[in-house]
């Protein structure tokens, strides 16, 4: 076991109390760690730093590489950036790992055998935060999905399953609708899955998959999914497991990792020795496994399970007539410490292999594929209502090399031969395709745009249409 220096932030609200309780348990269990404290959160925000963290604290986090963070309060009002999102992105913490387990009958849950882990992509998708208002009526948010992003998270999910002896990895996407973006995630899942023949693999469409997970969570083991879907289903999973107060999560990157509880700073409970420290403790158990102190992690987890089993409960999970003792934060930590070395009798004891941070094969960029420009979508702000009128106007931009082939409104084809029932906004996509499907140059697109300016057609953006190895790499209009 090698001593690890970790960065610790006490956070706001109940943060300092649950952090003190967690560290007491870690040290009592023999964790070989050295703690360096930093200030983040409300105090830093209110001192005028809109990111909630100082440059000095960034240096400490980057130096120590392992960060245990209590929840923080983001002050109300605009201008304050979420420190969680900033930390994940700045440090490249691409993988969010959230185990969700039910501890029935010791904690109430409709699900008696739930034990799943959600692995959520943490950096991409709609969370890139690239949004633009383009017309009076329409705002756009860009969904960006990259091959390295997909490969890294999917490989992480399979390696996690291998290390923790999980049997199945399930992929959730919506690739029946988003054939390019979610389609890439699914294709990479199939591709990388082949490297893990001993692990069962399956894919669900997110809507029915989420419904199945909420109804029958025991049907799942490890779930890997994109950022937005993962955000939603990981909260559902924690809630149906029994309590959001019991779940921790890890945010893992190639250079650093952050561990936390999934709940917030619960300001109404602050300073009263009431809060349940279990969520942060679960984050700390993930951290101990990550830094190779799995024996300590195992000892703490089994003592914690025994404490739950013995009916020593904080107010949030206390059940009249079932729990044995209602305790505060400090007393709960003490009860866990007293049980270090014991195993639960009814809940299944954990057995961690001597773990360490997962070592993933580095991403290798593939050789570039043959890419050809074969058209352009120009997006037009036009306040009219009749697509036929716009069709006539925009057709005038066609040239010998580029011809108007379709107009769509919010993705639905409205020209030529649209339905009069289709509702139209002021945001129109006009698709120009290369005549004879041969490659064009970007100069021809510029000439088209110049013509649009001359004719007072307001182009708000363009998207180039490409083929890769001769295959169209863009979606068709609905109804096209
Ligand atoms: P919250 O998670 O703080 O509280 C929701 C409910 O759960 C409250 O009733 C609270 O009393 C209870 N609760 C939460 N943790 C508990 C614990 N450990 N023990 C017992 N009861 C607990 O969510 P909120 O009220 O929406 O947010 C409060 C603040 O936390 C906000 O400023 C928000 O921005 C912040 N927040 C921070 C994080 C983070 O730092 N990771 C996450 C979520 C919310």
Short mmCIF file of C-alpha atoms and ligand atoms in Angstrom, two decimals:
data_model
loop_
_atom_site.label_atom_id
_atom_site.label_comp_id
_atom_site.label_asym_id
_atom_site.label_seq_id
_atom_site.Cartn_x
_atom_site.Cartn_y
_atom_site.Cartn_z
CA UNK A 1 0.00 0.00 0.00
CA UNK A 2 1.44 3.39 -0.90
CA UNK A 3 0.43 6.58 0.84
CA UNK A 4 -1.71 8.85 -1.34
CA UNK A 5 -2.04 12.58 -0.94
CA UNK A 6 -5.64 13.59 -1.58
CA UNK A 7 -7.30 16.97 -1.92
CA UNK A 8 -10.33 17.47 0.33
CA UNK A 9 -13.01 20.17 0.09
CA UNK A 10 -15.41 20.39 3.04
CA UNK A 11 -18.07 22.13 0.94
CA UNK A 12 -21.12 23.97 2.24
CA UNK A 13 -24.28 23.23 4.27
CA UNK A 14 -23.98 19.73 5.71
CA UNK A 15 -20.65 19.31 3.83
CA UNK A 16 -18.22 19.94 6.73
CA UNK A 17 -20.12 17.57 9.07
CA UNK A 18 -20.34 14.66 6.63
CA UNK A 19 -16.72 15.17 5.57
CA UNK A 20 -15.50 15.06 9.19
CA UNK A 21 -17.52 11.86 9.76
CA UNK A 22 -16.16 10.29 6.55
CA UNK A 23 -12.53 11.14 7.31
CA UNK A 24 -12.91 9.81 10.89
CA UNK A 25 -14.03 6.46 9.44
CA UNK A 26 -11.27 6.43 6.81
CA UNK A 27 -8.51 7.04 9.36
CA UNK A 28 -9.98 4.60 11.88
CA UNK A 29 -9.98 1.94 9.14
CA UNK A 30 -6.30 2.56 8.42
CA UNK A 31 -6.52 4.43 5.11
CA UNK A 32 -2.98 5.48 4.21
CA UNK A 33 -3.79 8.97 3.00
CA UNK A 34 -2.51 12.46 3.57
CA UNK A 35 -5.15 15.15 3.34
CA UNK A 36 -4.71 18.62 1.84
CA UNK A 37 -7.72 20.91 2.36
CA UNK A 38 -8.93 23.52 -0.12
CA UNK A 39 -11.80 26.01 0.01
CA UNK A 40 -14.39 25.78 -2.74
CA UNK A 41 -18.03 26.76 -3.04
CA UNK A 42 -20.26 29.42 -1.55
CA UNK A 43 -17.59 31.47 0.26
CA UNK A 44 -15.42 31.57 -2.84
CA UNK A 45 -18.38 32.38 -5.12
CA UNK A 46 -19.51 35.22 -2.85
CA UNK A 47 -15.99 36.65 -2.66
CA UNK A 48 -16.47 37.52 -6.35
CA UNK A 49 -15.02 34.41 -7.99
CA UNK A 50 -17.81 33.21 -10.33
CA UNK A 51 -16.19 29.79 -10.78
CA UNK A 52 -16.25 28.98 -7.04
CA UNK A 53 -12.60 27.95 -6.97
CA UNK A 54 -9.29 29.85 -6.84
CA UNK A 55 -6.28 29.25 -9.14
CA UNK A 56 -4.26 28.04 -6.10
CA UNK A 57 -6.89 25.38 -5.37
CA UNK A 58 -6.78 24.24 -9.01
CA UNK A 59 -3.01 23.77 -8.66
CA UNK A 60 -3.47 21.60 -5.56
CA UNK A 61 -6.15 19.45 -7.23
CA UNK A 62 -4.00 18.97 -10.34
CA UNK A 63 -0.94 18.11 -8.27
CA UNK A 64 -2.63 15.55 -6.00
CA UNK A 65 -4.83 14.10 -8.78
CA UNK A 66 -7.36 12.62 -6.32
CA UNK A 67 -10.12 14.90 -5.02
CA UNK A 68 -12.73 14.08 -2.36
CA UNK A 69 -15.41 16.76 -2.49
CA UNK A 70 -18.34 17.41 -0.16
CA UNK A 71 -21.45 19.03 -1.70
CA UNK A 72 -21.39 22.76 -2.27
CA UNK A 73 -24.07 25.44 -2.51
CA UNK A 74 -24.28 27.31 -5.79
CA UNK A 75 -25.62 30.77 -4.85
CA UNK A 76 -28.97 31.75 -6.40
CA UNK A 77 -28.91 34.21 -9.26
CA UNK A 78 -27.14 34.27 -12.57
CA UNK A 79 -23.45 34.35 -13.31
CA UNK A 80 -22.27 31.52 -11.02
CA UNK A 81 -20.89 28.52 -12.88
CA UNK A 82 -21.50 25.02 -11.53
CA UNK A 83 -18.21 23.92 -10.00
CA UNK A 84 -19.05 20.27 -10.62
CA UNK A 85 -19.47 20.76 -14.35
CA UNK A 86 -16.34 22.96 -14.53
CA UNK A 87 -14.23 20.42 -12.61
CA UNK A 88 -15.36 17.51 -14.80
CA UNK A 89 -14.59 19.39 -17.99
CA UNK A 90 -11.35 21.13 -16.98
CA UNK A 91 -9.81 17.91 -15.63
CA UNK A 92 -11.15 15.70 -18.44
CA UNK A 93 -13.14 13.50 -16.02
CA UNK A 94 -14.91 11.68 -18.81
CA UNK A 95 -16.42 8.84 -16.80
CA UNK A 96 -19.10 9.17 -14.13
CA UNK A 97 -19.53 5.98 -12.14
CA UNK A 98 -22.54 5.59 -9.88
CA UNK A 99 -23.30 2.30 -8.11
CA UNK A 100 -26.97 2.05 -7.04
CA UNK A 101 -27.90 -0.75 -4.71
CA UNK A 102 -30.91 -1.44 -2.51
CA UNK A 103 -30.32 -2.38 1.11
CA UNK A 104 -33.74 -3.92 1.61
CA UNK A 105 -35.21 -4.60 4.16
CA UNK A 106 -32.94 -2.28 6.17
CA UNK A 107 -33.69 0.70 3.93
CA UNK A 108 -37.15 0.92 2.36
CA UNK A 109 -37.21 0.23 -1.36
CA UNK A 110 -39.71 -1.37 -3.73
CA UNK A 111 -36.76 -3.27 -5.19
CA UNK A 112 -35.29 -6.01 -3.07
CA UNK A 113 -32.44 -7.12 -5.31
CA UNK A 114 -31.23 -4.04 -7.10
CA UNK A 115 -27.46 -3.81 -7.61
CA UNK A 116 -26.44 -1.90 -10.71
CA UNK A 117 -23.76 0.56 -11.76
CA UNK A 118 -24.42 3.41 -14.15
CA UNK A 119 -21.45 4.59 -16.17
CA UNK A 120 -22.26 7.89 -17.78
CA UNK A 121 -20.23 9.79 -20.37
CA UNK A 122 -19.40 13.06 -18.65
CA UNK A 123 -18.01 15.57 -21.14
CA UNK A 124 -19.94 15.55 -24.40
CA UNK A 125 -23.51 15.43 -25.71
CA UNK A 126 -25.79 18.44 -25.11
CA UNK A 127 -23.59 19.34 -22.12
CA UNK A 128 -21.00 20.96 -24.38
CA UNK A 129 -23.17 24.00 -23.65
CA UNK A 130 -23.08 25.33 -27.24
CA UNK A 131 -26.39 27.14 -27.64
CA UNK A 132 -27.50 29.88 -30.03
CA UNK A 133 -30.72 31.73 -30.68
CA UNK A 134 -30.96 31.86 -34.46
CA UNK A 135 -34.38 33.29 -35.23
CA UNK A 136 -37.17 34.94 -33.26
CA UNK A 137 -38.70 31.54 -32.70
CA UNK A 138 -35.89 29.01 -32.62
CA UNK A 139 -32.91 28.30 -30.36
CA UNK A 140 -30.37 25.57 -31.02
CA UNK A 141 -28.29 23.40 -28.67
CA UNK A 142 -25.57 21.37 -30.33
CA UNK A 143 -25.22 17.71 -29.48
CA UNK A 144 -21.59 16.75 -30.05
CA UNK A 145 -20.54 13.11 -29.92
CA UNK A 146 -16.98 12.10 -30.73
CA UNK A 147 -15.40 8.75 -31.52
CA UNK A 148 -12.71 9.15 -28.81
CA UNK A 149 -15.46 10.13 -26.34
CA UNK A 150 -17.45 6.98 -27.16
CA UNK A 151 -14.43 4.70 -27.20
CA UNK A 152 -13.12 5.93 -23.84
CA UNK A 153 -16.40 5.59 -21.93
CA UNK A 154 -17.38 2.26 -23.47
CA UNK A 155 -13.96 0.76 -22.86
CA UNK A 156 -14.14 2.09 -19.30
CA UNK A 157 -17.50 0.34 -18.78
CA UNK A 158 -16.17 -3.01 -20.00
CA UNK A 159 -12.94 -2.71 -17.99
CA UNK A 160 -14.99 -1.79 -14.91
CA UNK A 161 -17.21 -4.84 -15.44
CA UNK A 162 -14.10 -7.03 -15.78
CA UNK A 163 -12.38 -5.64 -12.64
CA UNK A 164 -15.49 -5.83 -10.46
CA UNK A 165 -16.64 -9.21 -11.85
CA UNK A 166 -19.86 -7.87 -13.31
CA UNK A 167 -21.53 -10.15 -15.85
CA UNK A 168 -23.34 -7.86 -18.26
CA UNK A 169 -22.94 -4.42 -19.83
CA UNK A 170 -26.07 -2.77 -21.25
CA UNK A 171 -25.89 0.19 -23.63
CA UNK A 172 -28.73 2.77 -23.67
CA UNK A 173 -29.11 5.06 -26.70
CA UNK A 174 -31.82 6.61 -28.86
CA UNK A 175 -30.28 5.54 -32.16
CA UNK A 176 -33.64 4.80 -33.78
CA UNK A 177 -33.98 8.62 -33.96
CA UNK A 178 -30.42 9.99 -33.74
CA UNK A 179 -28.86 7.60 -36.20
CA UNK A 180 -25.59 9.52 -36.56
CA UNK A 181 -24.74 10.60 -32.99
CA UNK A 182 -26.35 7.87 -30.86
CA UNK A 183 -25.69 5.53 -33.79
CA UNK A 184 -21.94 6.09 -33.32
CA UNK A 185 -22.20 5.33 -29.58
CA UNK A 186 -24.05 2.07 -30.32
CA UNK A 187 -21.64 1.08 -33.13
CA UNK A 188 -18.61 1.68 -30.88
CA UNK A 189 -20.32 -0.39 -28.14
CA UNK A 190 -20.70 -3.31 -30.58
CA UNK A 191 -17.14 -2.86 -31.82
CA UNK A 192 -15.40 -2.67 -28.41
CA UNK A 193 -17.74 -5.29 -26.91
CA UNK A 194 -16.13 -7.88 -29.19
CA UNK A 195 -12.91 -7.52 -27.18
CA UNK A 196 -14.78 -8.81 -24.08
CA UNK A 197 -16.24 -12.19 -25.07
CA UNK A 198 -16.86 -13.25 -21.43
CA UNK A 199 -19.16 -10.31 -20.70
CA UNK A 200 -22.79 -10.40 -21.81
CA UNK A 201 -23.80 -7.40 -23.93
CA UNK A 202 -27.14 -5.86 -24.81
CA UNK A 203 -28.58 -2.63 -26.17
CA UNK A 204 -31.86 -0.93 -25.24
CA UNK A 205 -33.52 2.16 -26.64
CA UNK A 206 -33.30 4.63 -23.73
CA UNK A 207 -37.04 5.24 -23.29
CA UNK A 208 -38.09 1.63 -22.85
CA UNK A 209 -34.76 0.83 -21.18
CA UNK A 210 -35.32 3.50 -18.53
CA UNK A 211 -38.87 2.23 -17.98
CA UNK A 212 -37.56 -1.32 -17.57
CA UNK A 213 -34.85 -0.11 -15.18
CA UNK A 214 -37.38 1.72 -13.00
CA UNK A 215 -39.64 -1.34 -12.95
CA UNK A 216 -37.14 -4.23 -12.84
CA UNK A 217 -33.70 -2.86 -11.92
CA UNK A 218 -32.44 -6.35 -11.07
CA UNK A 219 -32.44 -7.06 -14.84
CA UNK A 220 -29.40 -4.76 -15.19
CA UNK A 221 -25.79 -4.98 -14.06
CA UNK A 222 -23.60 -2.27 -15.64
CA UNK A 223 -25.30 0.36 -17.82
CA UNK A 224 -23.25 2.61 -20.10
CA UNK A 225 -24.88 5.61 -21.74
CA UNK A 226 -24.52 9.14 -23.06
CA UNK A 227 -24.33 12.20 -20.82
CA UNK A 228 -27.95 13.44 -20.76
CA UNK A 229 -29.59 10.00 -20.52
CA UNK A 230 -27.05 9.06 -17.83
CA UNK A 231 -27.82 12.20 -15.85
CA UNK A 232 -31.53 11.36 -15.77
CA UNK A 233 -31.35 7.60 -15.19
CA UNK A 234 -28.66 7.78 -12.51
CA UNK A 235 -30.92 9.95 -10.32
CA UNK A 236 -33.87 7.62 -10.96
CA UNK A 237 -31.72 4.61 -10.07
CA UNK A 238 -30.46 6.22 -6.83
CA UNK A 239 -34.00 7.22 -5.83
CA UNK A 240 -35.58 3.81 -6.44
CA UNK A 241 -32.70 2.11 -4.62
CA UNK A 242 -34.09 3.71 -1.46
CA UNK A 243 -32.45 7.07 -0.86
CA UNK A 244 -30.31 9.61 -2.70
CA UNK A 245 -28.61 10.09 0.69
CA UNK A 246 -26.90 6.70 0.35
CA UNK A 247 -25.22 6.97 -3.04
CA UNK A 248 -21.74 8.15 -3.96
CA UNK A 249 -20.14 8.67 -7.31
CA UNK A 250 -16.76 8.79 -8.98
CA UNK A 251 -15.69 11.07 -11.82
CA UNK A 252 -12.67 9.54 -13.49
CA UNK A 253 -10.28 10.91 -16.08
CA UNK A 254 -6.88 9.99 -17.48
CA UNK A 255 -5.07 12.48 -15.23
CA UNK A 256 -7.31 12.99 -12.19
CA UNK A 257 -10.39 11.74 -10.37
CA UNK A 258 -13.06 13.32 -8.16
CA UNK A 259 -15.23 11.46 -5.63
CA UNK A 260 -18.41 12.77 -4.02
CA UNK A 261 -21.89 12.12 -2.65
CA UNK A 262 -24.64 12.50 -5.21
CA UNK A 263 -26.85 14.70 -3.02
CA UNK A 264 -26.53 18.43 -2.45
CA UNK A 265 -25.56 20.56 0.55
CA UNK A 266 -29.01 20.27 2.24
CA UNK A 267 -28.68 23.75 3.83
CA UNK A 268 -31.79 23.26 6.02
CA UNK A 269 -30.04 20.41 7.85
CA UNK A 270 -26.68 22.16 8.23
CA UNK A 271 -25.02 22.43 11.65
CA UNK A 272 -27.49 20.14 13.41
CA UNK A 273 -25.54 16.85 13.44
CA UNK A 274 -28.45 15.27 11.53
CA UNK A 275 -27.17 14.54 8.01
CA UNK A 276 -26.42 11.04 6.81
CA UNK A 277 -22.71 10.82 5.85
CA UNK A 278 -23.26 7.60 3.86
CA UNK A 279 -23.31 9.16 0.36
CA UNK A 280 -19.91 10.80 0.85
CA UNK A 281 -18.60 7.64 2.55
CA UNK A 282 -19.66 5.66 -0.54
CA UNK A 283 -17.74 8.17 -2.68
CA UNK A 284 -14.71 7.64 -0.39
CA UNK A 285 -14.99 3.82 -0.77
CA UNK A 286 -14.84 4.28 -4.56
CA UNK A 287 -11.79 6.51 -4.01
CA UNK A 288 -9.99 3.91 -1.86
CA UNK A 289 -10.49 1.29 -4.58
CA UNK A 290 -9.20 3.77 -7.15
CA UNK A 291 -5.98 4.45 -5.21
CA UNK A 292 -5.33 0.75 -4.64
CA UNK A 293 -6.44 0.57 -0.97
CA UNK A 294 -9.16 -2.00 -1.63
CA UNK A 295 -8.58 -3.82 1.65
CA UNK A 296 -9.48 -0.64 3.56
CA UNK A 297 -12.42 0.01 1.21
CA UNK A 298 -13.73 -3.50 1.85
CA UNK A 299 -13.37 -3.18 5.62
CA UNK A 300 -15.30 0.13 5.64
CA UNK A 301 -18.03 -1.08 3.29
CA UNK A 302 -18.70 -4.23 5.31
CA UNK A 303 -18.78 -2.26 8.59
CA UNK A 304 -21.17 0.23 6.99
CA UNK A 305 -23.48 -2.57 5.77
CA UNK A 306 -23.42 -4.07 9.28
CA UNK A 307 -24.35 -0.67 10.77
CA UNK A 308 -27.37 -0.42 8.42
CA UNK A 309 -28.28 -4.01 9.27
CA UNK A 310 -28.05 -3.32 13.03
CA UNK A 311 -30.72 -0.65 12.62
CA UNK A 312 -28.44 2.27 13.52
CA UNK A 313 -30.00 4.90 11.25
CA UNK A 314 -29.92 8.66 10.65
CA UNK A 315 -33.28 10.46 10.42
CA UNK A 316 -33.58 10.15 6.62
CA UNK A 317 -33.73 6.33 6.64
CA UNK A 318 -35.07 5.82 10.18
CA UNK A 319 -38.25 3.67 10.32
CA UNK A 320 -40.37 3.67 13.46
CA UNK A 321 -40.72 0.15 14.84
CA UNK A 322 -37.98 -1.23 12.57
CA UNK A 323 -34.84 0.82 13.11
CA UNK A 324 -33.16 0.25 16.47
CA UNK A 325 -31.49 3.58 17.10
CA UNK A 326 -31.92 7.07 15.64
CA UNK A 327 -28.50 8.70 15.52
CA UNK A 328 -26.82 11.89 14.37
CA UNK A 329 -23.95 12.26 11.91
CA UNK A 330 -21.17 11.79 14.50
CA UNK A 331 -22.84 8.86 16.24
CA UNK A 332 -23.43 7.13 12.90
CA UNK A 333 -19.72 7.46 12.06
CA UNK A 334 -18.85 6.10 15.50
CA UNK A 335 -21.16 3.11 14.95
CA UNK A 336 -19.38 2.32 11.65
CA UNK A 337 -15.98 2.64 13.36
CA UNK A 338 -17.08 0.23 16.12
CA UNK A 339 -17.99 -2.36 13.46
CA UNK A 340 -14.73 -2.18 11.46
CA UNK A 341 -13.63 -5.79 10.98
CA UNK A 342 -17.20 -7.17 11.14
CA UNK A 343 -19.24 -8.55 8.26
CA UNK A 344 -22.95 -8.06 7.60
CA UNK A 345 -25.03 -11.17 8.32
CA UNK A 346 -27.99 -10.68 5.98
CA UNK A 347 -26.78 -8.22 3.36
CA UNK A 348 -24.08 -9.69 1.12
CA UNK A 349 -20.59 -8.75 2.31
CA UNK A 350 -18.40 -7.11 -0.34
CA UNK A 351 -15.17 -8.63 -1.55
CA UNK A 352 -12.97 -6.29 -3.57
CA UNK A 353 -9.99 -7.69 -5.45
CA UNK A 354 -6.80 -5.73 -4.87
CA UNK A 355 -7.96 -2.92 -7.14
CA UNK A 356 -6.30 0.08 -8.64
CA UNK A 357 -7.24 2.81 -11.08
CA UNK A 358 -8.41 1.08 -14.27
CA UNK A 359 -5.68 1.09 -16.90
CA UNK A 360 -7.21 1.70 -20.30
CA UNK A 361 -5.62 1.27 -23.69
CA UNK A 362 -4.96 4.78 -24.99
CA UNK A 363 -7.20 6.05 -27.77
CA UNK A 364 -5.58 5.60 -31.17
CA UNK A 365 -6.77 7.91 -33.90
CA UNK A 366 -7.84 5.99 -37.01
CA UNK A 367 -6.41 6.94 -40.44
CA UNK A 368 -8.53 9.64 -42.12
CA UNK A 369 -11.26 8.34 -44.42
CA UNK A 370 -12.02 9.61 -47.91
CA UNK A 371 -14.24 12.63 -47.37
CA UNK A 372 -16.11 14.42 -50.13
CA UNK A 373 -18.18 17.61 -50.00
CA UNK A 374 -21.43 16.98 -51.91
CA UNK A 375 -23.75 19.76 -50.77
CA UNK A 376 -24.76 22.20 -48.09
CA UNK A 377 -27.69 22.92 -45.80
CA UNK A 378 -28.27 26.62 -45.46
CA UNK A 379 -30.48 27.64 -42.55
CA UNK A 380 -32.65 30.65 -43.25
CA UNK A 381 -34.57 33.04 -40.99
CA UNK A 382 -37.74 33.73 -42.97
CA UNK A 383 -40.95 34.98 -41.33
CA UNK A 384 -43.29 33.78 -44.10
CA UNK A 385 -45.63 30.82 -43.77
CA UNK A 386 -45.95 29.22 -47.19
CA UNK A 387 -43.04 26.88 -48.05
CA UNK A 388 -43.93 27.13 -51.75
CA UNK A 389 -43.10 30.86 -51.67
CA UNK A 390 -39.78 30.22 -49.95
CA UNK A 391 -39.08 27.36 -52.38
CA UNK A 392 -39.47 29.72 -55.33
CA UNK A 393 -37.28 32.38 -53.69
CA UNK A 394 -34.48 30.03 -52.66
CA UNK A 395 -34.52 28.07 -55.94
CA UNK A 396 -33.03 31.20 -57.49
CA UNK A 397 -29.81 30.43 -55.58
CA UNK A 398 -29.34 27.14 -57.48
CA UNK A 399 -26.43 27.06 -59.91
CA UNK A 400 -24.93 24.67 -62.42
CA UNK A 401 -23.19 22.81 -59.64
CA UNK A 402 -25.62 23.13 -56.68
CA UNK A 403 -29.39 22.57 -56.85
CA UNK A 404 -32.04 23.09 -54.19
CA UNK A 405 -33.32 19.60 -53.33
CA UNK A 406 -35.40 20.06 -50.20
CA UNK A 407 -36.62 22.51 -47.57
CA UNK A 408 -37.43 21.31 -44.07
CA UNK A 409 -38.79 23.04 -40.99
CA UNK A 410 -37.65 21.62 -37.64
CA UNK A 411 -36.47 18.57 -39.57
CA UNK A 412 -39.74 17.86 -41.42
CA UNK A 413 -39.72 18.11 -45.20
CA UNK A 414 -42.07 20.88 -46.32
CA UNK A 415 -40.83 21.43 -49.92
CA UNK A 416 -41.29 20.03 -52.49
CA UNK A 417 -44.67 18.45 -51.93
CA UNK A 418 -45.02 19.06 -48.18
CA UNK A 419 -48.26 18.69 -46.21
CA UNK A 420 -50.24 21.85 -45.50
CA UNK A 421 -50.94 20.43 -42.02
CA UNK A 422 -47.25 20.66 -41.00
CA UNK A 423 -46.68 23.51 -38.54
CA UNK A 424 -43.86 25.81 -39.61
CA UNK A 425 -41.69 28.21 -37.60
CA UNK A 426 -39.46 30.99 -38.94
CA UNK A 427 -36.42 28.63 -39.13
CA UNK A 428 -35.94 26.83 -42.47
CA UNK A 429 -33.29 24.40 -43.67
CA UNK A 430 -32.67 24.60 -47.42
CA UNK A 431 -30.67 21.66 -48.76
CA UNK A 432 -28.53 22.18 -51.86
CA UNK A 433 -27.01 19.05 -53.37
CA UNK A 434 -24.22 18.77 -55.92
CA UNK A 435 -25.59 18.12 -59.39
CA UNK A 436 -24.82 14.48 -60.32
CA UNK A 437 -23.68 13.89 -56.70
CA UNK A 438 -20.09 14.80 -57.63
CA UNK A 439 -17.79 16.61 -55.24
CA UNK A 440 -17.90 20.40 -55.04
CA UNK A 441 -15.53 22.96 -53.56
CA UNK A 442 -16.29 25.27 -50.66
CA UNK A 443 -15.94 28.18 -53.11
CA UNK A 444 -19.22 27.10 -54.71
CA UNK A 445 -20.92 27.33 -51.32
CA UNK A 446 -19.48 30.80 -50.80
CA UNK A 447 -20.87 31.86 -54.21
CA UNK A 448 -24.28 30.52 -53.17
CA UNK A 449 -24.12 32.53 -49.94
CA UNK A 450 -23.13 35.67 -51.84
CA UNK A 451 -26.20 35.26 -54.03
CA UNK A 452 -28.33 34.87 -50.88
CA UNK A 453 -26.98 38.17 -49.51
CA UNK A 454 -27.79 39.90 -52.83
CA UNK A 455 -31.36 38.61 -52.65
CA UNK A 456 -31.82 39.63 -49.01
CA UNK A 457 -32.21 36.03 -47.84
CA UNK A 458 -31.00 35.88 -44.21
CA UNK A 459 -28.74 32.86 -43.81
CA UNK A 460 -28.18 32.16 -40.11
CA UNK A 461 -25.85 29.21 -40.53
CA UNK A 462 -24.63 26.56 -42.93
CA UNK A 463 -23.76 22.89 -42.52
CA UNK A 464 -21.63 21.13 -45.12
CA UNK A 465 -22.87 17.78 -46.40
CA UNK A 466 -20.17 15.14 -46.71
CA UNK A 467 -19.77 11.55 -47.72
CA UNK A 468 -17.16 9.41 -45.94
CA UNK A 469 -15.89 6.54 -48.11
CA UNK A 470 -18.81 7.24 -50.44
CA UNK A 471 -21.48 6.95 -47.71
CA UNK A 472 -23.72 9.94 -46.93
CA UNK A 473 -22.86 11.21 -43.44
CA UNK A 474 -25.91 13.38 -42.72
CA UNK A 475 -29.55 12.75 -41.89
CA UNK A 476 -32.41 12.99 -44.39
CA UNK A 477 -35.36 15.29 -43.75
CA UNK A 478 -38.33 13.50 -42.17
CA UNK A 479 -40.55 12.55 -45.08
CA UNK A 480 -37.67 12.90 -47.59
P1 LIG B 1 -30.15 18.36 -1.63
O1 LIG B 1 -29.63 17.04 -2.15
O2 LIG B 1 -29.18 19.20 -0.88
O3 LIG B 1 -31.41 18.07 -0.70
C1 LIG B 1 -32.57 17.35 -1.15
C2 LIG B 1 -33.28 16.74 0.08
O4 LIG B 1 -32.52 15.64 0.58
C3 LIG B 1 -33.44 17.70 1.26
O5 LIG B 1 -34.65 17.43 1.90
C4 LIG B 1 -32.28 17.33 2.17
O6 LIG B 1 -32.53 17.64 3.52
C5 LIG B 1 -32.14 15.84 1.93
N1 LIG B 1 -30.75 15.39 2.06
C6 LIG B 1 -29.75 15.56 1.15
N2 LIG B 1 -28.62 15.01 1.58
C7 LIG B 1 -28.89 14.46 2.79
C8 LIG B 1 -28.10 13.75 3.74
N3 LIG B 1 -26.81 13.48 3.52
N4 LIG B 1 -28.70 13.35 4.87
C9 LIG B 1 -29.99 13.59 5.09
N5 LIG B 1 -30.80 14.27 4.26
C10 LIG B 1 -30.24 14.70 3.11
O7 LIG B 1 -30.72 19.14 -2.89
P2 LIG B 1 -31.23 20.65 -3.04
O8 LIG B 1 -31.97 21.05 -1.80
O9 LIG B 1 -31.91 20.71 -4.33
O10 LIG B 1 -29.91 21.52 -3.18
C11 LIG B 1 -29.29 22.24 -2.12
C12 LIG B 1 -27.99 22.86 -2.60
O11 LIG B 1 -27.08 21.82 -2.98
C13 LIG B 1 -28.13 23.76 -3.83
O12 LIG B 1 -27.34 24.91 -3.63
C14 LIG B 1 -27.56 22.94 -4.97
O13 LIG B 1 -26.99 23.74 -5.95
C15 LIG B 1 -26.51 22.13 -4.24
N6 LIG B 1 -26.16 20.85 -4.90
C16 LIG B 1 -24.85 20.51 -4.88
C17 LIG B 1 -24.45 19.29 -5.42
C18 LIG B 1 -22.98 18.95 -5.38
O14 LIG B 1 -22.19 19.73 -4.89
N7 LIG B 1 -22.59 17.79 -5.87
C19 LIG B 1 -25.39 18.41 -5.95
C20 LIG B 1 -26.74 18.77 -5.93
C21 LIG B 1 -27.13 20.00 -5.39
#
